[in-house]
mmCIF file of C-alpha atoms in Angstrom:
data_model
loop_
_atom_site.group_PDB
_atom_site.id
_atom_site.type_symbol
_atom_site.label_atom_id
_atom_site.label_comp_id
_atom_site.label_asym_id
_atom_site.label_seq_id
_atom_site.Cartn_x
_atom_site.Cartn_y
_atom_site.Cartn_z
ATOM 1 C CA MET A 37 70.700 24.958 2.346
ATOM 2 C CA LYS A 38 71.572 27.452 5.084
ATOM 3 C CA LYS A 39 67.886 28.296 5.484
ATOM 4 C CA TYR A 40 67.079 24.618 6.128
ATOM 5 C CA ILE A 41 69.838 24.267 8.686
ATOM 6 C CA LEU A 42 68.774 27.450 10.450
ATOM 7 C CA SER A 43 65.147 26.295 10.472
ATOM 8 C CA PHE A 44 66.171 22.922 11.886
ATOM 9 C CA VAL A 45 68.218 24.559 14.647
ATOM 10 C CA ILE A 46 65.330 26.861 15.602
ATOM 11 C CA ILE A 47 62.854 23.964 15.702
ATOM 12 C CA LEU A 48 65.303 21.919 17.771
ATOM 13 C CA MET A 49 65.746 24.785 20.248
ATOM 14 C CA PHE A 50 61.980 25.184 20.678
ATOM 15 C CA SER A 51 61.458 21.450 21.183
ATOM 16 C CA MET A 52 64.249 21.355 23.775
ATOM 17 C CA ALA A 53 62.691 24.305 25.613
ATOM 18 C CA ALA A 54 59.316 22.566 25.653
ATOM 19 C CA ASN A 55 60.887 19.414 27.085
ATOM 20 C CA ALA A 56 62.551 21.465 29.791
ATOM 21 C CA GLN A 57 59.227 22.484 31.317
ATOM 22 C CA VAL A 58 57.935 20.643 34.356
ATOM 23 C CA SER A 59 54.266 20.555 35.316
ATOM 24 C CA ILE A 60 52.930 20.130 38.828
ATOM 25 C CA ILE A 61 49.896 17.893 38.502
ATOM 26 C CA VAL A 62 47.117 16.988 40.907
ATOM 27 C CA ASN A 63 44.152 14.672 40.934
ATOM 28 C CA LYS A 64 41.051 16.334 39.508
ATOM 29 C CA SER A 65 39.446 16.111 42.976
ATOM 30 C CA VAL A 66 41.862 18.757 44.312
ATOM 31 C CA SER A 67 40.148 22.129 44.647
ATOM 32 C CA GLU A 68 43.308 24.270 44.405
ATOM 33 C CA SER A 69 43.953 25.780 41.009
ATOM 34 C CA SER A 70 47.511 26.992 41.624
ATOM 35 C CA LEU A 71 50.396 26.615 44.082
ATOM 36 C CA ASP A 72 53.514 28.713 44.529
ATOM 37 C CA ALA A 73 57.004 27.354 45.260
ATOM 38 C CA GLY A 74 56.636 27.922 49.013
ATOM 39 C CA LYS A 75 53.434 25.895 49.216
ATOM 40 C CA LEU A 76 54.949 23.132 47.076
ATOM 41 C CA LYS A 77 57.964 22.988 49.383
ATOM 42 C CA SER A 78 55.670 22.811 52.397
ATOM 43 C CA ILE A 79 53.848 19.864 50.803
ATOM 44 C CA TYR A 80 57.026 18.023 49.769
ATOM 45 C CA THR A 81 58.651 18.538 53.196
ATOM 46 C CA LEU A 82 55.472 17.102 54.750
ATOM 47 C CA LYS A 83 54.666 20.281 56.692
ATOM 48 C CA THR A 84 51.379 20.640 54.835
ATOM 49 C CA THR A 85 49.409 17.398 54.772
ATOM 50 C CA LYS A 86 45.900 18.589 53.906
ATOM 51 C CA TRP A 87 44.407 20.575 51.064
ATOM 52 C CA ALA A 88 42.438 23.754 51.830
ATOM 53 C CA ASP A 89 39.208 21.735 51.892
ATOM 54 C CA GLY A 90 40.633 19.421 54.586
ATOM 55 C CA SER A 91 41.234 16.406 52.366
ATOM 56 C CA LYS A 92 44.486 14.468 52.659
ATOM 57 C CA ILE A 93 47.409 15.259 50.350
ATOM 58 C CA VAL A 94 49.001 12.177 48.767
ATOM 59 C CA VAL A 95 52.498 13.020 47.503
ATOM 60 C CA PHE A 96 54.200 11.186 44.643
ATOM 61 C CA ASN A 97 57.855 11.562 43.706
ATOM 62 C CA LEU A 98 60.109 10.300 40.917
ATOM 63 C CA LYS A 99 62.458 7.497 41.957
ATOM 64 C CA THR A 100 65.156 8.251 39.430
ATOM 65 C CA LYS A 101 67.115 11.454 39.223
ATOM 66 C CA GLY A 102 66.594 13.346 36.023
ATOM 67 C CA GLU A 103 65.839 16.705 34.496
ATOM 68 C CA SER A 104 62.275 16.887 35.840
ATOM 69 C CA GLN A 105 63.299 16.033 39.395
ATOM 70 C CA ASN A 106 66.253 18.435 39.340
ATOM 71 C CA LYS A 107 64.131 21.252 37.982
ATOM 72 C CA PHE A 108 61.333 20.648 40.500
ATOM 73 C CA TYR A 109 63.653 20.394 43.512
ATOM 74 C CA GLY A 110 65.469 23.540 42.362
ATOM 75 C CA HIS A 111 62.149 25.364 42.049
ATOM 76 C CA ILE A 112 61.209 24.597 45.646
ATOM 77 C CA GLY A 113 64.749 25.342 46.864
ATOM 78 C CA SER A 114 65.582 21.831 48.054
ATOM 79 C CA LYS A 115 68.095 19.133 47.273
ATOM 80 C CA ALA A 116 67.292 15.443 46.929
ATOM 81 C CA ASN A 117 69.393 14.462 49.940
ATOM 82 C CA ASP A 118 67.781 17.121 52.142
ATOM 83 C CA LEU A 119 64.298 15.927 51.212
ATOM 84 C CA LYS A 120 65.242 12.296 51.841
ATOM 85 C CA LYS A 121 66.529 13.238 55.307
ATOM 86 C CA THR A 122 63.294 15.127 56.025
ATOM 87 C CA TRP A 123 61.198 12.173 54.905
ATOM 88 C CA MET A 124 63.261 9.688 56.903
ATOM 89 C CA LYS A 125 63.012 11.812 60.052
ATOM 90 C CA ALA A 126 59.234 12.157 59.615
ATOM 91 C CA GLN A 127 58.874 8.394 59.262
ATOM 92 C CA LEU A 128 61.112 7.617 62.256
ATOM 93 C CA THR A 129 59.279 10.076 64.510
ATOM 94 C CA GLY A 130 55.854 9.009 63.263
ATOM 95 C CA GLU A 131 55.112 12.530 62.012
ATOM 96 C CA GLY A 132 54.612 11.525 58.400
ATOM 97 C CA LYS A 133 55.204 9.101 55.599
ATOM 98 C CA ALA A 134 57.704 9.576 52.780
ATOM 99 C CA PRO A 135 56.185 10.196 49.355
ATOM 100 C CA LYS A 136 55.843 7.101 47.232
ATOM 101 C CA SER A 137 58.616 7.156 44.630
ATOM 102 C CA LEU A 138 57.563 5.950 41.204
ATOM 103 C CA GLY A 139 59.760 4.655 38.414
ATOM 104 C CA SER A 140 58.541 6.770 35.514
ATOM 105 C CA GLU A 141 56.714 9.959 34.687
ATOM 106 C CA ASP A 142 53.956 7.945 33.008
ATOM 107 C CA GLU A 143 53.462 6.101 36.291
ATOM 108 C CA VAL A 144 53.270 9.418 38.173
ATOM 109 C CA VAL A 145 50.535 10.638 35.829
ATOM 110 C CA GLN A 146 48.610 7.367 36.233
ATOM 111 C CA LYS A 147 48.888 7.343 40.054
ATOM 112 C CA VAL A 148 47.969 11.023 40.407
ATOM 113 C CA ALA A 149 44.973 10.502 38.109
ATOM 114 C CA SER A 150 43.725 7.517 40.107
ATOM 115 C CA THR A 151 44.437 8.750 43.665
ATOM 116 C CA PRO A 152 42.141 11.364 45.247
ATOM 117 C CA GLY A 153 44.143 14.252 46.736
ATOM 118 C CA ALA A 154 47.333 13.273 44.880
ATOM 119 C CA ILE A 155 50.105 15.583 43.689
ATOM 120 C CA GLY A 156 53.199 14.934 41.573
ATOM 121 C CA PHE A 157 55.459 16.474 38.961
ATOM 122 C CA VAL A 158 56.321 15.424 35.407
ATOM 123 C CA SER A 159 57.657 16.829 32.161
ATOM 124 C CA THR A 160 54.964 18.996 30.613
ATOM 125 C CA SER A 161 54.931 16.716 27.566
ATOM 126 C CA LYS A 162 53.704 13.825 29.768
ATOM 127 C CA VAL A 163 50.614 15.603 31.136
ATOM 128 C CA SER A 164 47.291 14.055 30.126
ATOM 129 C CA ASP A 165 43.657 15.156 30.393
ATOM 130 C CA ASP A 166 43.284 12.736 33.327
ATOM 131 C CA VAL A 167 45.022 15.172 35.707
ATOM 132 C CA LYS A 168 44.939 18.890 36.480
ATOM 133 C CA THR A 169 48.010 21.111 36.070
ATOM 134 C CA ILE A 170 48.335 23.661 38.858
ATOM 135 C CA ALA A 171 51.810 25.049 38.119
ATOM 136 C CA THR A 172 54.426 24.967 35.377
ATOM 137 C CA ILE A 173 58.141 25.444 35.912
ATOM 138 C CA LYS A 174 59.840 26.868 32.833
#
């Protein structure tokens, strides 16, 4: 019986660790194959608005706070309120447009897949073959 309990606990720990991973996804049209935290922050603070090939970056965000959002924001060294202030300032000054906030990770995957130049983040378990993963936060 102890072996079964131990096995269950180990399996549970591995499944929780897998759920804790966040993937940065882009539309398949994006030429970049990887991005570091600094570049991601530059994109999400609207300082970088074009990909290396000159095409427009379309940023998607999650509307609701959750593990994926917290992990992503932590990875880029930002807080939700700071990003919202940055986005609001960019909109008010005409320097940029706030990322479109979507209600679910499934919606992020769908929008990134169907929008050329798009980027977003979701739990690794939500990633489909319709998008390209360019970074994983563990």
